[in-house]
XYZ file of C-alpha atoms in Angstrom:
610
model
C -2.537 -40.683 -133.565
C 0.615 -43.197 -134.070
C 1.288 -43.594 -137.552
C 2.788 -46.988 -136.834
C 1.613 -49.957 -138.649
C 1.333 -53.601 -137.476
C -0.634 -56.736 -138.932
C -1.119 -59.779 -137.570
C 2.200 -61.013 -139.077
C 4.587 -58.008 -137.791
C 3.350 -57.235 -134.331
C 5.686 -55.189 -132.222
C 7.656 -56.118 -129.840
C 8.859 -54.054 -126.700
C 11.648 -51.679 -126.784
C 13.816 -50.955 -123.447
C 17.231 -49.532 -124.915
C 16.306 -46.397 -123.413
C 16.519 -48.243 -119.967
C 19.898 -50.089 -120.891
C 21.290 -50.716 -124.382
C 21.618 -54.582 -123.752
C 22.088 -56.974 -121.144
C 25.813 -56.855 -121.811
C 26.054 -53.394 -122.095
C 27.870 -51.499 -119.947
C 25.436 -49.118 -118.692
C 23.189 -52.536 -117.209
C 26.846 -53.780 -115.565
C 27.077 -49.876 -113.710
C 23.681 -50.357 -112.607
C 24.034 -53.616 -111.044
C 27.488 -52.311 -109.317
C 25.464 -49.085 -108.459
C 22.815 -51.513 -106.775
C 25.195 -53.135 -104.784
C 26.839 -50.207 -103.306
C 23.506 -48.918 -102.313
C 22.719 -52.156 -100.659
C 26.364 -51.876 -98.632
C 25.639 -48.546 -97.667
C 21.720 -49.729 -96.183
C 23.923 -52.323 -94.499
C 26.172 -50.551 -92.542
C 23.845 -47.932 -91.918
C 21.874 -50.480 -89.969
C 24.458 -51.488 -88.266
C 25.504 -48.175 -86.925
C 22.490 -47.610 -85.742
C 22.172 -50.900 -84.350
C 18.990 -51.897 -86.109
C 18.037 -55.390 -85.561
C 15.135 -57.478 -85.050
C 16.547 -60.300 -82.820
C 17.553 -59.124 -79.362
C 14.685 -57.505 -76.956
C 15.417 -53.226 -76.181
C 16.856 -54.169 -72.585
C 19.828 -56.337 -74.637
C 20.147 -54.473 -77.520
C 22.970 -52.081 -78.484
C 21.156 -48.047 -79.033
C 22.192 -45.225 -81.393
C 22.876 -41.989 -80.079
C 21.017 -40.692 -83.012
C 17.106 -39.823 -82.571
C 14.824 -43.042 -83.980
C 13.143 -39.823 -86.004
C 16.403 -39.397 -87.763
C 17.450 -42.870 -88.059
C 13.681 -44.017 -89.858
C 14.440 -40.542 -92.160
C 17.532 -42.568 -92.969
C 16.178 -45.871 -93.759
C 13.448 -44.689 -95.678
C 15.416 -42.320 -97.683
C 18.069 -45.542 -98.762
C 15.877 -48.027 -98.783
C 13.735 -46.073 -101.505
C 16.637 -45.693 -103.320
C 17.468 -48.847 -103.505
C 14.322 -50.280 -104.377
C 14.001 -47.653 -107.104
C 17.111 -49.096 -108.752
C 16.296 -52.885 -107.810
C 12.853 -52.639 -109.658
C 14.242 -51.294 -112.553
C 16.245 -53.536 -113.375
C 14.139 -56.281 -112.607
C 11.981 -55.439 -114.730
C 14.221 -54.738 -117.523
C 15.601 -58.330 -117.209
C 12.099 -59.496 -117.079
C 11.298 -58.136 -120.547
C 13.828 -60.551 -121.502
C 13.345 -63.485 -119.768
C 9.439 -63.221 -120.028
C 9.713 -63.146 -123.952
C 12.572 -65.660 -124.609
C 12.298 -68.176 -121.806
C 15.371 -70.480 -123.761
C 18.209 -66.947 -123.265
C 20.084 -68.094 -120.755
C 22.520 -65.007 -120.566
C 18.760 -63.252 -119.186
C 18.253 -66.063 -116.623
C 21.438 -65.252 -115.289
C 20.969 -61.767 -114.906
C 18.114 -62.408 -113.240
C 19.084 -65.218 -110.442
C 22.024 -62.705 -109.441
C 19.591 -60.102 -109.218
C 17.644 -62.386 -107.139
C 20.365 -62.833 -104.678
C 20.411 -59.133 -104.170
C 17.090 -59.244 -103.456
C 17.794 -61.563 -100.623
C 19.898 -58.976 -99.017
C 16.766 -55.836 -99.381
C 14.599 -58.946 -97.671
C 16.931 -59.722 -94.675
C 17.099 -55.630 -94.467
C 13.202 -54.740 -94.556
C 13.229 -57.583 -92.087
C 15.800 -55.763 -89.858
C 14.042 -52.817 -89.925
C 11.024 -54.112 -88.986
C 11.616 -55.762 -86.027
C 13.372 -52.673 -85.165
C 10.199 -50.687 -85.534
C 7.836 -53.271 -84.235
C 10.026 -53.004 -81.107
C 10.135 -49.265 -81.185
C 5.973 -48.929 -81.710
C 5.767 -46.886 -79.000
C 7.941 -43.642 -80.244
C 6.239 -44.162 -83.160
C 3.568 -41.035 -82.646
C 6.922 -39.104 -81.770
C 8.677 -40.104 -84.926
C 5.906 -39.146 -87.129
C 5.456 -35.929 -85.638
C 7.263 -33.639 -88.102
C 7.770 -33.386 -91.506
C 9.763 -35.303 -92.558
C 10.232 -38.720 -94.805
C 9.067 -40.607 -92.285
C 5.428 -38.456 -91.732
C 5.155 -39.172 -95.779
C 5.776 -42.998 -94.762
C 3.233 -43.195 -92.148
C 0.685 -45.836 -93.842
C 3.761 -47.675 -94.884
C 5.586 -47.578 -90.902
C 2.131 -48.190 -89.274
C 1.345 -51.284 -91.650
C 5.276 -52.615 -90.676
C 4.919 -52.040 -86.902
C 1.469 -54.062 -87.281
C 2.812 -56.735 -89.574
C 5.788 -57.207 -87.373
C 4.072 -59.553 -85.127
C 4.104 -62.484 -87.688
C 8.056 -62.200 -88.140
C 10.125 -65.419 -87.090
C 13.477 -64.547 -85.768
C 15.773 -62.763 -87.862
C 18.264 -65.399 -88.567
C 15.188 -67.628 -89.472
C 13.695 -65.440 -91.487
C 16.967 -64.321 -93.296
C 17.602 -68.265 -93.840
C 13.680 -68.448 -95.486
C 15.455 -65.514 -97.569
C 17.792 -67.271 -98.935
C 16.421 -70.999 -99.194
C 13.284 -69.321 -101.430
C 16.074 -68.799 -104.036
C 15.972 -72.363 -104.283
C 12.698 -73.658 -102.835
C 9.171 -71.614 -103.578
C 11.012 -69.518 -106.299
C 12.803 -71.966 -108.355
C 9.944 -74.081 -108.288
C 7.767 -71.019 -109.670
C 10.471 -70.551 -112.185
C 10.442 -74.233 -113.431
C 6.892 -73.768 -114.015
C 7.045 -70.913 -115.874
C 10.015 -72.936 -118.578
C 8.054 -75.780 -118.882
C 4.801 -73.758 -119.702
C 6.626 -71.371 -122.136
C 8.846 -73.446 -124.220
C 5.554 -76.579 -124.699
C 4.954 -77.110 -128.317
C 2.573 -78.812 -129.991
C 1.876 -80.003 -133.318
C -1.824 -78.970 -134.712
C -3.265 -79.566 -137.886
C -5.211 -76.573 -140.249
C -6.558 -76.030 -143.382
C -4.083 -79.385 -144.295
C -1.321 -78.129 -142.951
C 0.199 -79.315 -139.629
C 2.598 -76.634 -137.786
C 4.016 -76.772 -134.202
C 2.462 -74.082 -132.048
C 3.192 -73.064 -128.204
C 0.828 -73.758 -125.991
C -0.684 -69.789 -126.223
C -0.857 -69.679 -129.612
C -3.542 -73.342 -128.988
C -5.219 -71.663 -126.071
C -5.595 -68.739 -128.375
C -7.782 -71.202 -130.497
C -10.157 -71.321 -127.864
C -11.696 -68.106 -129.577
C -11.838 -69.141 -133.172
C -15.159 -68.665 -134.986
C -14.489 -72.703 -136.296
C -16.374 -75.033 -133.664
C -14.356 -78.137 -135.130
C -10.735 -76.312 -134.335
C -12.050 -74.939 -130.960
C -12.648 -78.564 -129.770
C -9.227 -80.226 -131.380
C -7.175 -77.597 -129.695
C -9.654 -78.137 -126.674
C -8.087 -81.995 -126.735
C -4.825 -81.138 -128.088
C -4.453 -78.729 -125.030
C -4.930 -81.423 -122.215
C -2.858 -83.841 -123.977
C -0.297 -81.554 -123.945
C -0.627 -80.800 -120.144
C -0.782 -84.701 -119.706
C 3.059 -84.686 -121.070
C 4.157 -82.449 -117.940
C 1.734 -82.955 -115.366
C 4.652 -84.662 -112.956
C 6.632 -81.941 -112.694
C 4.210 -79.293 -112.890
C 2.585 -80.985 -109.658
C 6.044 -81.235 -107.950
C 6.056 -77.335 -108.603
C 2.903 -76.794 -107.088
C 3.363 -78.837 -104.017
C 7.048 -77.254 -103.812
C 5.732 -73.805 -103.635
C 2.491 -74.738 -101.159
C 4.348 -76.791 -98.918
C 7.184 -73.832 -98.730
C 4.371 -71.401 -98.011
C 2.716 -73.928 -95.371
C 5.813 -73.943 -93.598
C 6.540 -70.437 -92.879
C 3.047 -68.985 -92.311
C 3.271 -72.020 -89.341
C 6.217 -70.306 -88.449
C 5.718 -66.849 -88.683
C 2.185 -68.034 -86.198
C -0.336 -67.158 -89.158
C -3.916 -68.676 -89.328
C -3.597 -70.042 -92.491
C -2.366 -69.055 -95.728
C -5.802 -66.864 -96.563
C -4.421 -64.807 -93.626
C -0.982 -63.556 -95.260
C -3.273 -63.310 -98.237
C -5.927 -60.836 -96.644
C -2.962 -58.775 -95.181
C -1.314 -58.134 -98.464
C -4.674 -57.401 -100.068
C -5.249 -54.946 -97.110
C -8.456 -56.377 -96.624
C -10.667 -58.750 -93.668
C -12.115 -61.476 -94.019
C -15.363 -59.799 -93.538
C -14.818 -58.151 -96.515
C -14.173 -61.330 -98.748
C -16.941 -63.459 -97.000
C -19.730 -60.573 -98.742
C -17.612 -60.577 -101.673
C -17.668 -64.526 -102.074
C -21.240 -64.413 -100.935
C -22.556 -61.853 -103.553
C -20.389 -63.830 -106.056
C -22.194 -67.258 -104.728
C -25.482 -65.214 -105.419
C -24.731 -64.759 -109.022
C -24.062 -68.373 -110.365
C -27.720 -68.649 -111.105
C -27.781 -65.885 -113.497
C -24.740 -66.590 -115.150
C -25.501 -70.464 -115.023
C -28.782 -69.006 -117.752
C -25.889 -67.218 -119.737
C -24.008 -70.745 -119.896
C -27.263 -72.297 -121.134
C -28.149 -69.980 -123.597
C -24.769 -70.134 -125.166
C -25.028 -73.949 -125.219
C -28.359 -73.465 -127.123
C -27.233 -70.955 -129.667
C -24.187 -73.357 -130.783
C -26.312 -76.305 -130.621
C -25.713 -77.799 -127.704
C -27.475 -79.048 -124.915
C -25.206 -78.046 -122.442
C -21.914 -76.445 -123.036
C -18.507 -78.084 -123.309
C -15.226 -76.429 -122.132
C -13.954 -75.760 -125.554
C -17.266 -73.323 -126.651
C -17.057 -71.662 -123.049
C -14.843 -68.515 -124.761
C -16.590 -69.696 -128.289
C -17.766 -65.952 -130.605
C -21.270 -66.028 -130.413
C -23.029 -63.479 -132.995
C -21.279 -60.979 -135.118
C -17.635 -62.114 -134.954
C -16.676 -61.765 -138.497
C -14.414 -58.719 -137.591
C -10.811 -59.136 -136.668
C -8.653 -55.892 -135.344
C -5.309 -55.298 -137.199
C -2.876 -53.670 -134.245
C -3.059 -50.635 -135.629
C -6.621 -50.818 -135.431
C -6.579 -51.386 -131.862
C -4.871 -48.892 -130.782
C -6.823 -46.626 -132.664
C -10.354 -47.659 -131.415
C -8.337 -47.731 -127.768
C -6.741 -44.490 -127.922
C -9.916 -42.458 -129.249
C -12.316 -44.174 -126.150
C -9.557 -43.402 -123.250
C -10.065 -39.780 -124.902
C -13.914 -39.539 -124.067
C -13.001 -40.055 -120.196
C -10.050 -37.950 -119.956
C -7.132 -36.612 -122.505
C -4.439 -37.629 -119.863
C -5.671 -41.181 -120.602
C -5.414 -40.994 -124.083
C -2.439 -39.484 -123.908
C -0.869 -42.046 -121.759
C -2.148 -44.994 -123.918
C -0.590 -43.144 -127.018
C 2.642 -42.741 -125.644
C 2.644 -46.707 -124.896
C 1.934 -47.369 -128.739
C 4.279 -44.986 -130.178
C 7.253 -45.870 -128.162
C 6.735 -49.641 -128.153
C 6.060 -50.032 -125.030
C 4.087 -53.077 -126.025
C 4.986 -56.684 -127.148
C 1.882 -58.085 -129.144
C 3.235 -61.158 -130.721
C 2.737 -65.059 -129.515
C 5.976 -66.829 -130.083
C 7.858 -69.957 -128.875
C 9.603 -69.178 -125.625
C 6.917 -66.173 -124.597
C 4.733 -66.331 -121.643
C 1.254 -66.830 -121.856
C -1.329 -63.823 -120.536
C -0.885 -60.458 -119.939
C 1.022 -57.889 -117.563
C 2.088 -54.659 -117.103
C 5.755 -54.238 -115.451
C 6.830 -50.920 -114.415
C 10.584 -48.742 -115.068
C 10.657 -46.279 -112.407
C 14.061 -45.051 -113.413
C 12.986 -43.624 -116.309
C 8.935 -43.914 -115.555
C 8.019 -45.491 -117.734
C 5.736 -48.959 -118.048
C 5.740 -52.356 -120.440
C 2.988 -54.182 -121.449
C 3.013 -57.772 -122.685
C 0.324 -59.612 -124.755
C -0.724 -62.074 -126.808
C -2.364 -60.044 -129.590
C -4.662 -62.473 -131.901
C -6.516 -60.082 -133.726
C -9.851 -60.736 -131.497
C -12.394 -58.543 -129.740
C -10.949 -60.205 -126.407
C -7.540 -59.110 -126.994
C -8.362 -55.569 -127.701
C -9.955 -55.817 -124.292
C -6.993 -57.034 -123.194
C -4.723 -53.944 -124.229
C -7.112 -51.920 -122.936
C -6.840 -53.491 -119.652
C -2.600 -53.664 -119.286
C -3.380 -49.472 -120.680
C -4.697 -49.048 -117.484
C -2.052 -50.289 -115.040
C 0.418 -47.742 -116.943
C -2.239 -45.233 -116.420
C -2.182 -45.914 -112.523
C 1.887 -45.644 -112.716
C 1.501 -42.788 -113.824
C 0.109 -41.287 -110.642
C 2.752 -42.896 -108.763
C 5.702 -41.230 -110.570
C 5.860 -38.445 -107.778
C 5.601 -41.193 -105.296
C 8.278 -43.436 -103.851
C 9.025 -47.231 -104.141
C 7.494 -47.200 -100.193
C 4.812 -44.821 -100.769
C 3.383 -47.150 -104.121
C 3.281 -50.686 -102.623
C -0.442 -51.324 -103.503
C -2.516 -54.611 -103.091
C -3.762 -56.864 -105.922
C -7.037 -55.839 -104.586
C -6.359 -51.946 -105.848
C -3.810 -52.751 -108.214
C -6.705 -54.015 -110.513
C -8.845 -50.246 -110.202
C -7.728 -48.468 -113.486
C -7.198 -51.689 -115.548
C -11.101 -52.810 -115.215
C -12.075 -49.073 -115.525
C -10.419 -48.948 -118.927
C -11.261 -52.191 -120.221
C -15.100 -50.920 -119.399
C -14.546 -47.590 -120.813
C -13.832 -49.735 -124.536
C -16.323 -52.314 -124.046
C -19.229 -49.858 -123.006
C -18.255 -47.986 -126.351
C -17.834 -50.488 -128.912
C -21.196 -51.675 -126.928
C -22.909 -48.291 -127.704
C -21.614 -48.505 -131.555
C -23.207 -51.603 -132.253
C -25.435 -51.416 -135.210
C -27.624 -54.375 -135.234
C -28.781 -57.127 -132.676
C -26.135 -59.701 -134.185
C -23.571 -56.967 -133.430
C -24.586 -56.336 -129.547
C -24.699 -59.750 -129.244
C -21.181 -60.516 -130.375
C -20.386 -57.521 -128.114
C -21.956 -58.623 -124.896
C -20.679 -62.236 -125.638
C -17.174 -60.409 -125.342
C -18.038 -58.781 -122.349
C -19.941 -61.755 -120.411
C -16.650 -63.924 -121.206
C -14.532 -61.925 -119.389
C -17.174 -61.553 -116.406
C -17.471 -65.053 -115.906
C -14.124 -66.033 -116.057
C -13.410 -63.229 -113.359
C -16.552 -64.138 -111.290
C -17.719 -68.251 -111.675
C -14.368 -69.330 -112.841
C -11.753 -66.925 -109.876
C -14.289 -68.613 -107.412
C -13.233 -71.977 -108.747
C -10.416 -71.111 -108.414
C -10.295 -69.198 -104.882
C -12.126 -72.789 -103.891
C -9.166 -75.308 -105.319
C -6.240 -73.293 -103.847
C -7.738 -73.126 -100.812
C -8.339 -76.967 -100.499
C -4.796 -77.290 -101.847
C -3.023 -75.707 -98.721
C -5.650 -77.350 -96.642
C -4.456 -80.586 -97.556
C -1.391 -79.828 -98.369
C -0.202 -79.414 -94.644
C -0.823 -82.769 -94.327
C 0.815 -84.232 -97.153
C 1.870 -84.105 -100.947
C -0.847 -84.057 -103.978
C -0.693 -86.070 -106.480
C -1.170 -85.113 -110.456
C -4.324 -86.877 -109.928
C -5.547 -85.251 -106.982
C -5.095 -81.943 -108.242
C -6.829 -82.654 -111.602
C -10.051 -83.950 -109.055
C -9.891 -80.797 -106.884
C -10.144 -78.892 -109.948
C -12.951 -80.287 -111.814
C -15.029 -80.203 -108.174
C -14.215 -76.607 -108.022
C -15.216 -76.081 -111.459
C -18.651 -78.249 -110.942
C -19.168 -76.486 -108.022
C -19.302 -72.824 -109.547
C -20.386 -73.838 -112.689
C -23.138 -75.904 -112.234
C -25.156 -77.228 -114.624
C -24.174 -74.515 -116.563
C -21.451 -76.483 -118.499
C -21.147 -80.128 -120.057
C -19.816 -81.804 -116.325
C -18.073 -84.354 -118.883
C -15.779 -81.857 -120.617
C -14.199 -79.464 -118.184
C -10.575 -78.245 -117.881
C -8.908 -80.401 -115.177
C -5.484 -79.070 -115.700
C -6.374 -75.226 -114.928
C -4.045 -75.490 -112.026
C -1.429 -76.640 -114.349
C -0.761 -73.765 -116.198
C -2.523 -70.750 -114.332
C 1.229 -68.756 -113.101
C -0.861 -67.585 -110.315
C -1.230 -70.746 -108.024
C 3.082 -70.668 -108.577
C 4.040 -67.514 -106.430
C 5.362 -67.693 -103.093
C 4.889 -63.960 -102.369
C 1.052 -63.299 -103.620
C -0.674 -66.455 -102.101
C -4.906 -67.015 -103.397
C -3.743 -64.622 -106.643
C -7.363 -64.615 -107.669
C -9.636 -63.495 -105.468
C -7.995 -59.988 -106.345
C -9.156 -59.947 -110.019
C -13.154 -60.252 -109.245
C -12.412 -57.489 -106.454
C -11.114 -55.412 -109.401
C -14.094 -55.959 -111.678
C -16.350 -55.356 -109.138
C -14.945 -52.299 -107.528
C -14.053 -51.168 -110.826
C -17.600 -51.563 -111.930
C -18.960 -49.514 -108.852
C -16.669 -46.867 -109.767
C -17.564 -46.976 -113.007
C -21.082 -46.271 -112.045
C -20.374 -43.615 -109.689
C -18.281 -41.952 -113.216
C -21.726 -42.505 -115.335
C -23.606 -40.723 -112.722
C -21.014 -37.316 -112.459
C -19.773 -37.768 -115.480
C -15.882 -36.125 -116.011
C -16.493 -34.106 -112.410
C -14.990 -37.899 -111.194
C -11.965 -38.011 -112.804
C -9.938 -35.596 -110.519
C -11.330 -37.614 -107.529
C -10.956 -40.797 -109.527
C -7.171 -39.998 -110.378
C -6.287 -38.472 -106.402
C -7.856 -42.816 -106.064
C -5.070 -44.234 -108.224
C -2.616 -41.995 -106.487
C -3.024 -43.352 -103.140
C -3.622 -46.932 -103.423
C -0.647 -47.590 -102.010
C -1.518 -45.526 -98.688
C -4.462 -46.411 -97.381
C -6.748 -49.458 -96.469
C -9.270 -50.806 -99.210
C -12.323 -50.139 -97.238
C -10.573 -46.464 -96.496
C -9.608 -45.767 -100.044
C -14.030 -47.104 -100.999
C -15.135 -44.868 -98.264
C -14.140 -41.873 -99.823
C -16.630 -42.673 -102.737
C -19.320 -43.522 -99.867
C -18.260 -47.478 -100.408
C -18.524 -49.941 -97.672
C -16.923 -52.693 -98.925
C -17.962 -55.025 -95.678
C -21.545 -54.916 -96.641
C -22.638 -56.999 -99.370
C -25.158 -54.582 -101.068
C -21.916 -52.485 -102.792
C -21.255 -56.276 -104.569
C -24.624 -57.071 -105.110
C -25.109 -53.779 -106.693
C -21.805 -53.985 -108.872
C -22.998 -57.318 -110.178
C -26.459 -56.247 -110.988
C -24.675 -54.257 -113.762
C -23.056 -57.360 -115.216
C -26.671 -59.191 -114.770
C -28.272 -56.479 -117.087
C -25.761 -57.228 -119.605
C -26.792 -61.050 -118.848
C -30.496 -60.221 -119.250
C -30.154 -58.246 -123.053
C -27.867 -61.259 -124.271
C -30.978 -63.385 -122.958
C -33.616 -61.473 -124.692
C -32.000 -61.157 -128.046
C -32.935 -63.886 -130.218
């Protein structure tokens, strides 16, 4: 166990030096030059092989070298590259995601984004190249080779390649997203990050970032839940005009080139990326739909147990029952560290080697992000985790959860950049197992009724937030590119979408006058260009995750190789592939029904405890 030490006044922060001593270190300046040269050599091996997505096979130039050899070649540089790019991406990131006001970071980063231009107009290159070529595919695949290792990967391009404009366009929507969709994502992210507000406690009035008064949404004290509640939305109200701009920037951009590129609509890029049909999400939605009731009686009962007839916004992540506990950090990662080790000791080992290296930053502070992610370092594979760490049950949860998408990385060391590119829909597998693994134990420790209901309360706040409040979600940005291909949103309209989304999942089962109209205003999710309807994803995680999780009760650690061999290939197969190996048909809606039915047990106890 890590004999590091942290309270809730000296949580860590993450360490890269290991990656680079410094942003002006000379080692990060040799990586950037070492970037570039790779990304001149991809380029001029293109163009000696004449790969180009523009002209038709009759008018296009041919290389003398076999298209076996000359995919062996891309692969092989492009993976390269990407290896390099990533890591340093997400080295910058750790810098720019905790200090949004360091400007040397920001600069870093939008010259790294201009090299990321050039991979774009490449992979774009390629794959009209391939699309072209689909019919020597079978040949090209035929021996070993990097290329057969690729296959998933050069089968999903040739597919794909159907929805590419023209390569100048689509090298000129490479280039104008620098300063359309992803500098509007980025001004969301500074305005969000550096908002301060002043908010009073105990007599004392401090100014607090935005996160650190969201965090107050789970503080035992009904009276501060509600004031940061109305503190919160006052604050939005101060930025709602540009934080609307953003969000019809980025929508409009994305409208535009899925018209282009001949897509259905903007689910349709979405499905692709998530590898999965629309058959697939319509039973997911529809078990989800099936639910509300049942969590709509969780609402209720909550409302009744703080007094209320129906509950308001504010008490909707309120501690019900035993709460008196907080974790220390160091208490978290031991409770974490000693659960991963009842499922396997290569997960306990992994989540110990985050906490003892400081691969984690814990603390809330001006000029930090809000949420949680987990970024990878293939260069020296290795992952970082950032949190908001507030001593609470939710946040040790939380951990648990990031723990798990280092677990999966590490399954994808041996891979390459190519071989690992996994969906949201997958990416979420080992983060929901491990947050279940800790909840199902501290669960199973509970020592009195008050306790388990605490627990559960934990639990069902997380459940509906991924199940009533993602389809709320899933609902307004889906209305929003609807109507945003006809014209710009107002402030106003989004804050109406948003509380009809909310009413609409919801129900009765919260106080319709005090609901959270500016979501959409703060959510970094409805602000990427590249993963369009970034929520659906999370209640496929929890649900698949669940399934799994059932299918590990029932075989106990006889799953885990199978389990792991999962988390290896999620960035080779299908979703409904990678679920059939597990006997998982994720078309039918009786695997979702089923997966909730677990989370409506949990429903049913809180229910009958009194």
């Amino acid at each position: 166990m890590s004999t590091k030490t942290h309270d809730l006044g000296s949580l860590p922060h993450w360490d890269v030096s290991n990656v680079y001593p410094g942003l002006d270190s000379e080692q990060f300046a040799q990586a950037n030059r070492d970037l570039k040269a790779k990304l001149d050599d991809l380029d001029a091996y293109l163009r000696e092989h004449h790969i180009a997505q523009a002209s038709s096979p009759a008018e296009s130039p041919r290389s003398d070298a076999p298209p076996a050899d000359i995919v062996n070649g891309y692969i092989d540089r492009t993976n390269a590259a990407l290896s390099l790019f990533d890591t340093l991406w997400s080295f910058i990131n750790t810098y720019v995601s905790t200090d949004s006001y360091n400007t040397a970071a920001k600069r870093a980063q939008s010259e790294l984004e201009m090299l990321s231009v050039r991979l774009n107009q490449y992979a774009v290159r390629f794959q009209g190249w391939i699309g072209r070529n689909a019919d020597a595919l079978p040949q090209i695949l035929e021996n070993e080779s990097s290329a057969q290792q690729h296959a998933f990967y050069l089968q999903e391009l040739v597919e794909q390649s159907r929805y590419l404009m023209s390569e100048t366009e689509e090298s000129l929507a490479a280039e104008l997203n620098l300063s359309g969709g992803n500098a509007w994502g980025k001004l969301q992210g500074v305005i969000c990050s550096q908002l301060t507000v002043p908010f009073e406690r105990d007599g004392e009035t401090k100014k607090l970032p935005i996160t650190a008064i969201q965090n107050l949404r789970y503080d035992p004290a009904a009276d501060v839940r509600r004031r940061a509640y109305e503190t919160e939305l006052a604050a939005w109200e101060t930025v709602r005009e540009p934080l609307a701009a953003a969000m019809n920037g980025i929508k409009g951009f994305t409208v535009t080139l899925n018209k282009r590129r001949g897509r259905t609509d903007a689910l349709h890029a979405a499905l692709d990326l998530s590898r999965i049909d629309r058959e697939t999400l319509e039973a997911m939605l529809g078990a989800m739909q099936d639910s509300y009731p049942i969590f709509r009686r969780y609402l209720k009962a909550k409302a009744a147990r703080l007094g209320h007839e129906a509950l308001p916004w504010w008490d909707l992540q309120a501690p019900v029952g035993k709460v008196g506990r907080r974790f220390t950090f160091e208490e978290a990662q031991d409770l974490i560290v000693t659960q991963f080790g009842t499922f396997s000791e290569r997960l306990a080992d992994s989540a110990r080697r985050a906490f003892d290296n400081y691969w984690i930053d814990a603390e809330p502070r001006d000029g930090k992000r809000g949420g949680a992610f987990c970024i990878q370092l293939p260069e020296v594979q290795e992952s970082r985790i950032l949190c908001n760490f507030d001593g609470s049950l939710d946040q040790v949860s939380t951990i648990a959860h990031e723990l798990g998408h280092a677990f999966h990385n590490v399954f994808r060391l041996a891979k390459t950049r190519l071989q690992v590119i996994t969906p949201m829909t997958l990416a979420e597998t080992a983060s929901i197992m491990c947050e279940t693994i800790v909840g199902d134990a501290i669960l199973a420790a509970a020592t009195s009724e008050e306790e388990e209901l605490g627990i559960l309360e934990t639990s069902l706040v997380g459940a509906t937030q991924v199940i009533v409040d993602i389809a709320s979600r899933y609902l307004f940005e889906k209305e929003v590119f609807e109507r945003r291909e006809e014209a710009e949103l107002s402030a106003d309209d989004f804050c109406e979408i948003m509380l009809r989304c909310q009413q609409a999942t919801y129900g009765d089962g919260l106080d319709s006058r005090y609901l959270h109209k500016y979501m959409w205003a703060w959510k970094p999710h409805y602000y990427s260009v590249k993963l369009p309807f970034y929520n659906y994803p999370y209640a496929f995680g929890l649900l698949f995750g669940t399934g799994l999780y059932a299918i590990y009760q029932e075989r106990g650690r006889a799953f885990v190789p199978d389990y792991e061999a999962l988390l290896a290939s999620t960035g080779e197969a299908s979703a409904a592939d990678l679920a059939a190996r597990f006997g998982i048909d994720i078309r039918k809606p009786d695997f979702w029904a089923g997966s909730l039915k677990v989370i409506k047990k949990r429903i049913q106890r809180y229910l009958e405890i009194k």
